[in-house]
Amino acid sequence: MSRLLILGPLAGPLGLAARMAQGRGAAIAQADTVPAALAHLRGPGADLALCHVGHDVAALLRGLAAERIACPVVACGPEEASAEAVEAVRAGARDFLPLPPDADLIAAMLEAAAGVTEREAAPVARDPAMLAVLARAAQVARAEASVLITGESGTGKEVLARHLHAASRRAARPFVALNCAALPETLLESELFGHEKGAFSGAVATRKGKFEQADGGTLLLDEIGEMDPRLQAKILRVIQEREVDRLGGGAPVRVDVRILAATNRDLLAEVRAGRFREDLYFRLDVVRLRLPPLRERPADILPLAEHFARRYADANGLPRRALSPAARASLAAHPWPGNVRELENAVHRAVLLAEGAEIGPEAIELTPAPAAPGQVALATGVEALVGRTVDDVERDLIIGTLSHCLGNRTRAAEILGISIRALRNKIQDYRASGLAVPAAHGYAD
């Protein structure tokens, strides 16, 4: 369940936005002032903050930065408030949501902030390889043991983690996810363990970290293999002692959390290389669930494609259309190096581009498969770059990747291998120079 904090009165258009979000499964909290919003984010926390431009959006963002709280902020207000919208985005707001709200924009906003919703968390599976994984997951879902979820990028590790939580005895308690690769070390430490007032410059009050926010429930540590060894040691202590030491704290805080960890790395190889603690590895690897890449579960390709076609037709207010036999054949024959995420993007595009009663092959735009090992790649791609500057090539690559991902910044950053912050900085530079940058489909950019 997504956790949404609304800064502003729950009346009129903003109240309607809250009810729409609730209808999509979000848990709503409300604050009347920036200090009250910061107080909530220090305690229960939220996956997303929706702040009306009648409040000081920049002050909220400054407070989050000063207190090392990583919560995305979306500004909102009447469509005619263009100057306030620009100011909010320049101050660091992720997006601007026009009011009165549109239900589809609300849905896209929540999905962008929190990945998948609880309603969509059940994995789609028909292939024996994936059914075997789900059978093993069902065996351990109600246990308290830590679970290590492995698999290539885009295979659906967070979806499986949410499925485990929903089937566990902790299902009524919070599910909290944290991407360990998305934050710098100092911010990640505060996000995980929280801090006491005065722990560092800007820590004006005590703040609960993700372990405390997930108390009684489940904490997913995504991309755990990217974590600094110093923080690995602190994670190990929390697992062993079931207590958290806040930054600047004098006494530990007891927590009751089930740990799920996910990684696309070979953690045992990382242990051998000295980059991951062996003792933490064995604490996390009580049960291992390996998600097979999509190429190893071919019977899931078409059921997943049909699932995404229905989802994105509904999300965009379009009629549901079946995939034509030729479109199905095209999807089934593709190797899907980007796994389920690539398939989702391809079907989303097809839903938007298709014309007629069916989704035909002309709407299916697929990324060419990479060259096989030992195969000589065509030289034309490299030759086409000769004579161009690195900045020009980088710009075209970034804008092209954003277009491929329908404007989704998180996915584009993953494909490009850069941080979301670095991507946003590039986008700001391009916009400042007058270039058009693809907007995230489904909500304002």
Short mmCIF file of C-alpha atoms in Angstrom, two decimals:
data_model
loop_
_atom_site.label_atom_id
_atom_site.label_comp_id
_atom_site.label_asym_id
_atom_site.label_seq_id
_atom_site.Cartn_x
_atom_site.Cartn_y
_atom_site.Cartn_z
CA MET A 1 0.00 0.00 0.00
CA SER A 2 1.42 3.39 -1.01
CA ARG A 3 1.67 6.04 1.72
CA LEU A 4 0.70 9.53 0.54
CA LEU A 5 1.13 12.69 2.61
CA ILE A 6 -0.97 15.66 1.49
CA LEU A 7 0.12 19.14 2.52
CA GLY A 8 -3.01 21.27 2.27
CA PRO A 9 -6.71 21.15 3.23
CA LEU A 10 -8.69 18.00 2.43
CA ALA A 11 -11.44 19.99 0.77
CA GLY A 12 -12.26 20.93 -2.80
CA PRO A 13 -9.92 19.64 -5.54
CA LEU A 14 -7.23 18.52 -3.11
CA GLY A 15 -9.75 16.44 -1.17
CA LEU A 16 -10.86 14.90 -4.46
CA ALA A 17 -7.23 14.01 -5.19
CA ALA A 18 -7.02 12.33 -1.78
CA ARG A 19 -10.16 10.27 -2.43
CA MET A 20 -8.85 9.23 -5.85
CA ALA A 21 -5.57 8.12 -4.27
CA GLN A 22 -7.46 6.17 -1.61
CA GLY A 23 -9.44 4.50 -4.37
CA ARG A 24 -6.11 3.35 -5.82
CA GLY A 25 -5.14 1.77 -2.50
CA ALA A 26 -3.05 4.58 -0.99
CA ALA A 27 -2.99 5.31 2.74
CA ILE A 28 -3.58 9.06 3.21
CA ALA A 29 -2.11 11.37 5.84
CA GLN A 30 -2.65 15.14 5.92
CA ALA A 31 -0.74 18.14 7.23
CA ASP A 32 -1.71 21.82 7.34
CA THR A 33 1.77 23.34 7.48
CA VAL A 34 5.31 22.62 6.32
CA PRO A 35 6.50 21.95 9.92
CA ALA A 36 3.61 19.50 10.42
CA ALA A 37 4.49 17.75 7.16
CA LEU A 38 8.13 17.43 8.21
CA ALA A 39 7.04 16.08 11.59
CA HIS A 40 4.99 13.37 9.86
CA LEU A 41 7.86 12.47 7.55
CA ARG A 42 10.18 12.11 10.55
CA GLY A 43 7.78 9.62 12.12
CA PRO A 44 5.47 7.35 10.12
CA GLY A 45 7.00 8.54 6.86
CA ALA A 46 5.50 8.48 3.38
CA ASP A 47 6.29 7.23 -0.12
CA LEU A 48 5.21 10.52 -1.66
CA ALA A 49 4.31 14.05 -0.52
CA LEU A 50 1.70 16.05 -2.46
CA CYS A 51 2.13 19.75 -1.67
CA HIS A 52 -0.24 22.51 -2.78
CA VAL A 53 1.54 25.51 -4.28
CA GLY A 54 -0.30 27.67 -1.75
CA HIS A 55 2.30 26.37 0.70
CA ASP A 56 6.03 26.97 0.50
CA VAL A 57 7.12 24.00 -1.59
CA ALA A 58 10.74 25.17 -1.60
CA ALA A 59 10.76 25.32 2.23
CA LEU A 60 9.50 21.74 2.40
CA LEU A 61 12.22 20.61 0.00
CA ARG A 62 14.90 22.49 1.94
CA GLY A 63 13.70 20.86 5.15
CA LEU A 64 13.84 17.40 3.59
CA ALA A 65 17.36 18.01 2.32
CA ALA A 66 18.58 19.43 5.65
CA GLU A 67 17.17 16.48 7.60
CA ARG A 68 18.29 13.86 5.07
CA ILE A 69 14.76 12.67 4.36
CA ALA A 70 14.42 11.09 0.92
CA CYS A 71 10.76 11.58 0.03
CA PRO A 72 9.71 12.68 -3.47
CA VAL A 73 7.51 15.78 -3.59
CA VAL A 74 4.87 16.52 -6.21
CA ALA A 75 3.53 20.08 -6.28
CA CYS A 76 -0.12 20.63 -7.16
CA GLY A 77 -2.41 23.55 -7.88
CA PRO A 78 -4.76 25.02 -10.48
CA GLU A 79 -3.67 24.66 -14.09
CA GLU A 80 -3.32 28.41 -14.44
CA ALA A 81 -0.66 28.46 -11.68
CA SER A 82 2.09 27.97 -14.26
CA ALA A 83 4.57 30.32 -12.58
CA GLU A 84 4.18 28.53 -9.24
CA ALA A 85 4.53 25.18 -11.00
CA VAL A 86 7.80 26.20 -12.68
CA GLU A 87 9.13 27.57 -9.40
CA ALA A 88 8.26 24.36 -7.54
CA VAL A 89 9.94 22.13 -10.12
CA ARG A 90 13.02 24.35 -10.15
CA ALA A 91 13.16 24.05 -6.36
CA GLY A 92 13.32 20.27 -6.72
CA ALA A 93 9.73 19.00 -6.86
CA ARG A 94 9.49 15.84 -8.92
CA ASP A 95 6.40 16.91 -10.87
CA PHE A 96 3.40 19.22 -10.96
CA LEU A 97 -0.15 17.83 -10.70
CA PRO A 98 -2.87 20.13 -12.11
CA LEU A 99 -6.06 20.56 -10.08
CA PRO A 100 -8.88 19.56 -10.39
CA PRO A 101 -7.15 16.17 -10.51
CA ASP A 102 -7.49 13.47 -13.12
CA ALA A 103 -7.82 9.91 -11.78
CA ASP A 104 -5.37 8.54 -14.34
CA LEU A 105 -2.77 11.15 -13.41
CA ILE A 106 -3.18 10.25 -9.74
CA ALA A 107 -2.68 6.57 -10.56
CA ALA A 108 0.46 7.29 -12.61
CA MET A 109 1.82 9.55 -9.88
CA LEU A 110 1.41 6.85 -7.22
CA GLU A 111 2.87 4.19 -9.49
CA ALA A 112 5.91 6.34 -10.26
CA ALA A 113 6.51 6.99 -6.55
CA ALA A 114 5.97 3.51 -5.16
CA GLY A 115 6.53 1.06 -7.97
CA VAL A 116 3.53 -1.23 -8.10
CA THR A 117 0.36 -0.98 -6.05
CA GLU A 118 -0.86 -3.71 -3.76
CA ARG A 119 -3.66 -4.47 -6.21
CA GLU A 120 -1.07 -5.20 -8.90
CA ALA A 121 1.38 -7.04 -6.65
CA ALA A 122 0.33 -10.62 -7.49
CA PRO A 123 2.83 -11.96 -10.04
CA VAL A 124 1.51 -13.13 -13.41
CA ALA A 125 2.79 -16.65 -14.00
CA ARG A 126 2.00 -19.52 -16.36
CA ASP A 127 5.47 -20.87 -17.07
CA PRO A 128 6.63 -23.86 -14.98
CA ALA A 129 9.87 -22.04 -14.10
CA MET A 130 7.96 -19.13 -12.53
CA LEU A 131 5.29 -21.35 -10.98
CA ALA A 132 8.07 -23.21 -9.17
CA VAL A 133 9.36 -19.92 -7.73
CA LEU A 134 5.86 -18.96 -6.53
CA ALA A 135 5.36 -22.40 -4.99
CA ARG A 136 8.58 -21.99 -3.02
CA ALA A 137 7.52 -18.46 -2.05
CA ALA A 138 4.21 -19.81 -0.73
CA GLN A 139 6.12 -22.24 1.48
CA VAL A 140 8.09 -19.49 3.21
CA ALA A 141 5.69 -16.53 3.06
CA ARG A 142 4.28 -17.03 6.56
CA ALA A 143 7.68 -17.71 8.10
CA GLU A 144 9.83 -15.05 9.76
CA ALA A 145 13.03 -15.99 7.95
CA SER A 146 14.92 -13.48 5.84
CA VAL A 147 14.58 -14.02 2.09
CA LEU A 148 17.16 -13.12 -0.56
CA ILE A 149 15.53 -12.44 -3.94
CA THR A 150 17.95 -12.61 -6.86
CA GLY A 151 17.52 -12.02 -10.55
CA GLU A 152 18.46 -9.79 -13.44
CA SER A 153 17.28 -6.20 -13.57
CA GLY A 154 13.65 -5.96 -14.63
CA THR A 155 12.56 -9.46 -13.60
CA GLY A 156 10.14 -8.24 -10.92
CA LYS A 157 11.99 -8.64 -7.65
CA GLU A 158 9.95 -5.96 -5.84
CA VAL A 159 6.71 -7.47 -7.16
CA LEU A 160 7.72 -10.80 -5.62
CA ALA A 161 8.69 -9.09 -2.35
CA ARG A 162 5.27 -7.42 -2.12
CA HIS A 163 3.65 -10.77 -2.90
CA LEU A 164 5.56 -12.38 -0.02
CA HIS A 165 4.45 -9.62 2.34
CA ALA A 166 0.81 -9.87 1.24
CA ALA A 167 0.84 -13.62 1.95
CA SER A 168 2.62 -13.27 5.30
CA ARG A 169 1.31 -12.92 8.84
CA ARG A 170 2.51 -9.31 8.66
CA ALA A 171 0.24 -8.38 5.74
CA ALA A 172 -1.80 -5.91 7.81
CA ARG A 173 1.37 -4.07 8.87
CA PRO A 174 3.59 -1.78 6.74
CA PHE A 175 5.57 -2.86 3.71
CA VAL A 176 8.49 -0.45 3.31
CA ALA A 177 10.93 -0.60 0.39
CA LEU A 178 14.25 1.18 0.06
CA ASN A 179 16.53 1.17 -2.98
CA CYS A 180 20.04 1.07 -1.52
CA ALA A 181 21.59 2.12 -4.84
CA ALA A 182 19.52 5.28 -5.23
CA LEU A 183 20.92 7.27 -2.31
CA PRO A 184 24.40 8.46 -1.24
CA GLU A 185 25.84 6.81 1.86
CA THR A 186 25.05 9.60 4.35
CA LEU A 187 21.45 9.90 3.20
CA LEU A 188 21.00 6.12 3.09
CA GLU A 189 22.22 5.80 6.68
CA SER A 190 19.68 8.33 7.92
CA GLU A 191 16.93 6.71 5.82
CA LEU A 192 17.64 3.31 7.32
CA PHE A 193 18.31 4.07 10.96
CA GLY A 194 16.81 7.51 11.58
CA HIS A 195 18.44 10.18 13.72
CA GLU A 196 18.09 12.10 16.96
CA LYS A 197 17.75 15.84 17.22
CA GLY A 198 21.15 17.49 16.82
CA ALA A 199 22.78 14.41 15.27
CA PHE A 200 24.05 16.62 12.43
CA SER A 201 23.55 20.11 11.10
CA GLY A 202 19.91 20.34 10.05
CA ALA A 203 18.63 17.57 12.33
CA VAL A 204 16.12 19.78 14.13
CA ALA A 205 14.05 16.88 15.52
CA THR A 206 14.11 13.14 16.03
CA ARG A 207 13.31 11.15 12.92
CA LYS A 208 12.38 7.47 12.49
CA GLY A 209 14.22 5.51 9.80
CA LYS A 210 12.88 2.80 7.54
CA PHE A 211 13.42 0.06 10.12
CA GLU A 212 11.16 1.82 12.59
CA GLN A 213 8.64 2.77 9.92
CA ALA A 214 8.37 -0.93 9.01
CA ASP A 215 7.99 -2.06 12.65
CA GLY A 216 5.68 -5.07 12.78
CA GLY A 217 5.85 -5.41 8.99
CA THR A 218 8.33 -6.06 6.21
CA LEU A 219 11.37 -4.09 5.00
CA LEU A 220 12.69 -4.67 1.48
CA LEU A 221 16.34 -3.70 1.00
CA ASP A 222 16.51 -3.47 -2.78
CA GLU A 223 19.90 -3.58 -4.52
CA ILE A 224 21.52 -4.61 -1.24
CA GLY A 225 24.74 -5.45 -3.10
CA GLU A 226 25.37 -1.73 -3.68
CA MET A 227 25.53 -0.93 0.05
CA ASP A 228 28.74 0.37 1.61
CA PRO A 229 30.47 -2.18 3.90
CA ARG A 230 30.19 0.16 6.90
CA LEU A 231 26.40 0.19 6.58
CA GLN A 232 26.42 -3.56 5.98
CA ALA A 233 27.85 -3.95 9.49
CA LYS A 234 25.04 -1.84 10.96
CA ILE A 235 22.40 -3.84 9.07
CA LEU A 236 23.91 -7.05 10.46
CA ARG A 237 23.62 -5.72 14.00
CA VAL A 238 19.94 -4.81 13.50
CA ILE A 239 19.19 -8.32 12.24
CA GLN A 240 21.09 -9.93 15.12
CA GLU A 241 19.94 -7.72 17.98
CA ARG A 242 16.53 -6.61 16.62
CA GLU A 243 17.29 -3.05 17.62
CA VAL A 244 18.28 0.13 15.80
CA ASP A 245 20.79 2.79 16.79
CA ARG A 246 19.61 6.13 15.46
CA LEU A 247 22.31 8.56 14.36
CA GLY A 248 23.26 10.54 17.44
CA GLY A 249 21.17 8.26 19.67
CA GLY A 250 22.11 7.26 23.17
CA ALA A 251 19.98 4.14 23.49
CA PRO A 252 18.91 1.51 20.95
CA VAL A 253 15.29 1.25 19.77
CA ARG A 254 13.65 -2.18 19.57
CA VAL A 255 12.19 -3.14 16.19
CA ASP A 256 10.25 -6.15 14.89
CA VAL A 257 10.87 -6.33 11.15
CA ARG A 258 11.10 -9.11 8.61
CA ILE A 259 13.93 -8.47 6.17
CA LEU A 260 13.67 -9.16 2.46
CA ALA A 261 16.71 -8.31 0.32
CA ALA A 262 16.96 -8.13 -3.45
CA THR A 263 19.93 -7.92 -5.78
CA ASN A 264 20.90 -8.40 -9.42
CA ARG A 265 24.49 -9.14 -8.37
CA ASP A 266 26.10 -12.47 -7.48
CA LEU A 267 26.49 -11.77 -3.76
CA LEU A 268 28.66 -14.81 -3.16
CA ALA A 269 31.11 -13.51 -5.77
CA GLU A 270 30.94 -10.11 -4.05
CA VAL A 271 31.82 -11.85 -0.76
CA ARG A 272 34.82 -13.54 -2.37
CA ALA A 273 35.92 -10.19 -3.79
CA GLY A 274 35.71 -8.60 -0.33
CA ARG A 275 32.93 -6.17 -1.28
CA PHE A 276 30.15 -7.79 0.73
CA ARG A 277 30.27 -9.11 4.29
CA GLU A 278 30.12 -12.89 4.50
CA ASP A 279 28.28 -12.85 7.83
CA LEU A 280 25.57 -10.55 6.46
CA TYR A 281 25.27 -12.67 3.33
CA PHE A 282 24.46 -15.77 5.36
CA ARG A 283 22.01 -13.82 7.53
CA LEU A 284 20.11 -12.70 4.43
CA ASP A 285 20.39 -15.95 2.50
CA VAL A 286 18.23 -18.07 4.82
CA VAL A 287 15.87 -18.67 1.91
CA ARG A 288 16.77 -17.73 -1.65
CA LEU A 289 14.28 -17.10 -4.42
CA ARG A 290 15.79 -16.71 -7.89
CA LEU A 291 13.59 -14.98 -10.42
CA PRO A 292 14.32 -16.39 -13.87
CA PRO A 293 14.82 -13.92 -16.72
CA LEU A 294 11.92 -13.68 -19.15
CA ARG A 295 13.82 -15.66 -21.79
CA GLU A 296 13.77 -18.62 -19.36
CA ARG A 297 10.00 -18.37 -18.80
CA PRO A 298 8.63 -18.03 -22.35
CA ALA A 299 5.13 -19.21 -21.41
CA ASP A 300 4.75 -16.02 -19.35
CA ILE A 301 5.41 -13.59 -22.21
CA LEU A 302 1.90 -13.47 -23.67
CA PRO A 303 -0.01 -13.62 -20.34
CA LEU A 304 2.12 -10.72 -19.10
CA ALA A 305 1.58 -8.81 -22.35
CA GLU A 306 -2.18 -9.25 -22.04
CA HIS A 307 -2.03 -8.12 -18.39
CA PHE A 308 -0.12 -4.94 -19.31
CA ALA A 309 -2.42 -4.27 -22.28
CA ARG A 310 -5.44 -4.29 -19.96
CA ARG A 311 -3.70 -2.21 -17.30
CA TYR A 312 -2.54 0.56 -19.62
CA ALA A 313 -5.78 0.66 -21.57
CA ASP A 314 -7.62 1.27 -18.30
CA ALA A 315 -5.01 3.76 -17.04
CA ASN A 316 -5.24 5.84 -20.21
CA GLY A 317 -9.00 5.69 -20.65
CA LEU A 318 -8.71 3.60 -23.81
CA PRO A 319 -10.81 0.60 -24.83
CA ARG A 320 -9.32 -2.78 -24.07
CA ARG A 321 -8.03 -4.36 -27.28
CA ALA A 322 -6.67 -7.83 -27.90
CA LEU A 323 -3.23 -8.47 -29.31
CA SER A 324 -3.46 -9.63 -32.91
CA PRO A 325 -1.91 -13.01 -33.86
CA ALA A 326 0.95 -11.21 -35.63
CA ALA A 327 1.60 -9.00 -32.60
CA ARG A 328 1.58 -12.03 -30.32
CA ALA A 329 4.06 -13.80 -32.58
CA SER A 330 6.36 -10.76 -32.55
CA LEU A 331 6.30 -10.58 -28.75
CA ALA A 332 6.82 -14.32 -28.33
CA ALA A 333 9.86 -14.33 -30.63
CA HIS A 334 11.71 -11.45 -28.95
CA PRO A 335 14.53 -12.38 -26.49
CA TRP A 336 13.61 -9.63 -23.97
CA PRO A 337 17.06 -8.65 -22.66
CA GLY A 338 15.33 -6.06 -20.45
CA ASN A 339 13.00 -8.72 -19.04
CA VAL A 340 9.50 -7.93 -17.76
CA ARG A 341 10.27 -4.22 -17.54
CA GLU A 342 11.11 -4.09 -21.25
CA LEU A 343 7.94 -6.04 -22.08
CA GLU A 344 5.85 -3.66 -19.98
CA ASN A 345 7.27 -0.62 -21.79
CA ALA A 346 6.74 -2.22 -25.19
CA VAL A 347 3.10 -3.06 -24.49
CA HIS A 348 2.46 0.36 -22.93
CA ARG A 349 3.72 2.00 -26.12
CA ALA A 350 1.66 -0.38 -28.24
CA VAL A 351 -1.53 0.45 -26.32
CA LEU A 352 -0.94 4.16 -27.03
CA LEU A 353 0.04 3.73 -30.69
CA ALA A 354 -2.42 1.06 -31.81
CA GLU A 355 -5.27 1.89 -34.15
CA GLY A 356 -8.27 -0.25 -34.96
CA ALA A 357 -9.96 -3.07 -33.11
CA GLU A 358 -6.73 -4.93 -32.25
CA ILE A 359 -3.16 -4.15 -31.26
CA GLY A 360 -1.26 -5.03 -34.41
CA PRO A 361 2.43 -5.66 -35.07
CA GLU A 362 2.88 -2.12 -36.43
CA ALA A 363 2.36 -0.81 -32.85
CA ILE A 364 5.00 -3.16 -31.39
CA GLU A 365 8.34 -1.33 -31.25
CA LEU A 366 11.09 -3.63 -30.00
CA THR A 367 14.70 -2.91 -29.09
CA PRO A 368 17.09 -4.86 -31.33
CA ALA A 369 18.63 -7.81 -29.53
CA PRO A 370 22.33 -7.47 -28.57
CA ALA A 371 24.92 -9.29 -30.63
CA ALA A 372 25.62 -12.87 -29.55
CA PRO A 373 28.95 -13.60 -27.81
CA GLY A 374 31.72 -13.66 -30.37
CA GLN A 375 29.55 -12.02 -33.03
CA VAL A 376 31.06 -8.93 -34.63
CA ALA A 377 28.77 -5.95 -34.17
CA LEU A 378 27.98 -3.77 -37.17
CA ALA A 379 30.38 -0.86 -37.45
CA THR A 380 27.82 1.56 -38.80
CA GLY A 381 26.66 2.57 -35.30
CA VAL A 382 30.16 3.62 -34.26
CA GLU A 383 30.96 5.21 -37.59
CA ALA A 384 27.86 7.38 -37.26
CA LEU A 385 29.32 8.90 -34.09
CA VAL A 386 32.59 10.03 -35.66
CA GLY A 387 32.78 13.80 -35.88
CA ARG A 388 30.28 14.41 -33.09
CA THR A 389 31.13 15.68 -29.60
CA VAL A 390 30.70 13.51 -26.51
CA ASP A 391 28.16 16.00 -25.14
CA ASP A 392 26.03 15.72 -28.30
CA VAL A 393 26.10 11.92 -28.22
CA GLU A 394 25.29 11.86 -24.51
CA ARG A 395 22.38 14.26 -25.01
CA ASP A 396 20.86 12.19 -27.80
CA LEU A 397 21.34 8.98 -25.81
CA ILE A 398 19.62 10.41 -22.74
CA ILE A 399 16.69 11.91 -24.65
CA GLY A 400 16.32 8.75 -26.73
CA THR A 401 16.28 6.58 -23.63
CA LEU A 402 13.67 8.82 -22.00
CA SER A 403 11.51 8.47 -25.11
CA HIS A 404 11.93 4.70 -25.03
CA CYS A 405 10.84 4.64 -21.36
CA LEU A 406 7.86 6.95 -21.99
CA GLY A 407 9.52 9.61 -19.85
CA ASN A 408 9.94 7.38 -16.78
CA ARG A 409 13.02 8.87 -15.08
CA THR A 410 13.69 5.91 -12.78
CA ARG A 411 13.75 3.37 -15.58
CA ALA A 412 15.76 5.61 -17.88
CA ALA A 413 18.39 6.12 -15.17
CA GLU A 414 18.63 2.35 -14.64
CA ILE A 415 19.14 1.72 -18.37
CA LEU A 416 21.70 4.52 -18.64
CA GLY A 417 23.55 3.35 -15.53
CA ILE A 418 23.45 6.75 -13.82
CA SER A 419 21.74 8.08 -10.72
CA ILE A 420 18.32 9.70 -10.92
CA ARG A 421 19.88 12.90 -9.57
CA ALA A 422 22.45 12.96 -12.39
CA LEU A 423 19.67 12.38 -14.91
CA ARG A 424 17.58 15.20 -13.49
CA ASN A 425 20.55 17.56 -13.62
CA LYS A 426 21.04 16.72 -17.30
CA ILE A 427 17.33 17.27 -17.98
CA GLN A 428 17.46 20.68 -16.30
CA ASP A 429 20.47 21.63 -18.43
CA TYR A 430 18.72 20.54 -21.64
CA ARG A 431 15.58 22.45 -20.77
CA ALA A 432 17.58 25.55 -19.91
CA SER A 433 19.12 25.40 -23.39
CA GLY A 434 15.65 25.20 -24.96
CA LEU A 435 15.58 21.49 -25.81
CA ALA A 436 12.31 19.53 -25.54
CA VAL A 437 12.58 16.65 -23.06
CA PRO A 438 10.05 13.76 -23.11
CA ALA A 439 7.53 14.08 -20.29
CA ALA A 440 6.59 11.12 -18.10
CA HIS A 441 3.45 9.73 -19.71
CA GLY A 442 0.35 9.87 -17.56
CA TYR A 443 1.27 12.83 -15.38
CA ALA A 444 2.73 16.28 -15.70
CA ASP A 445 6.45 16.56 -16.15
#
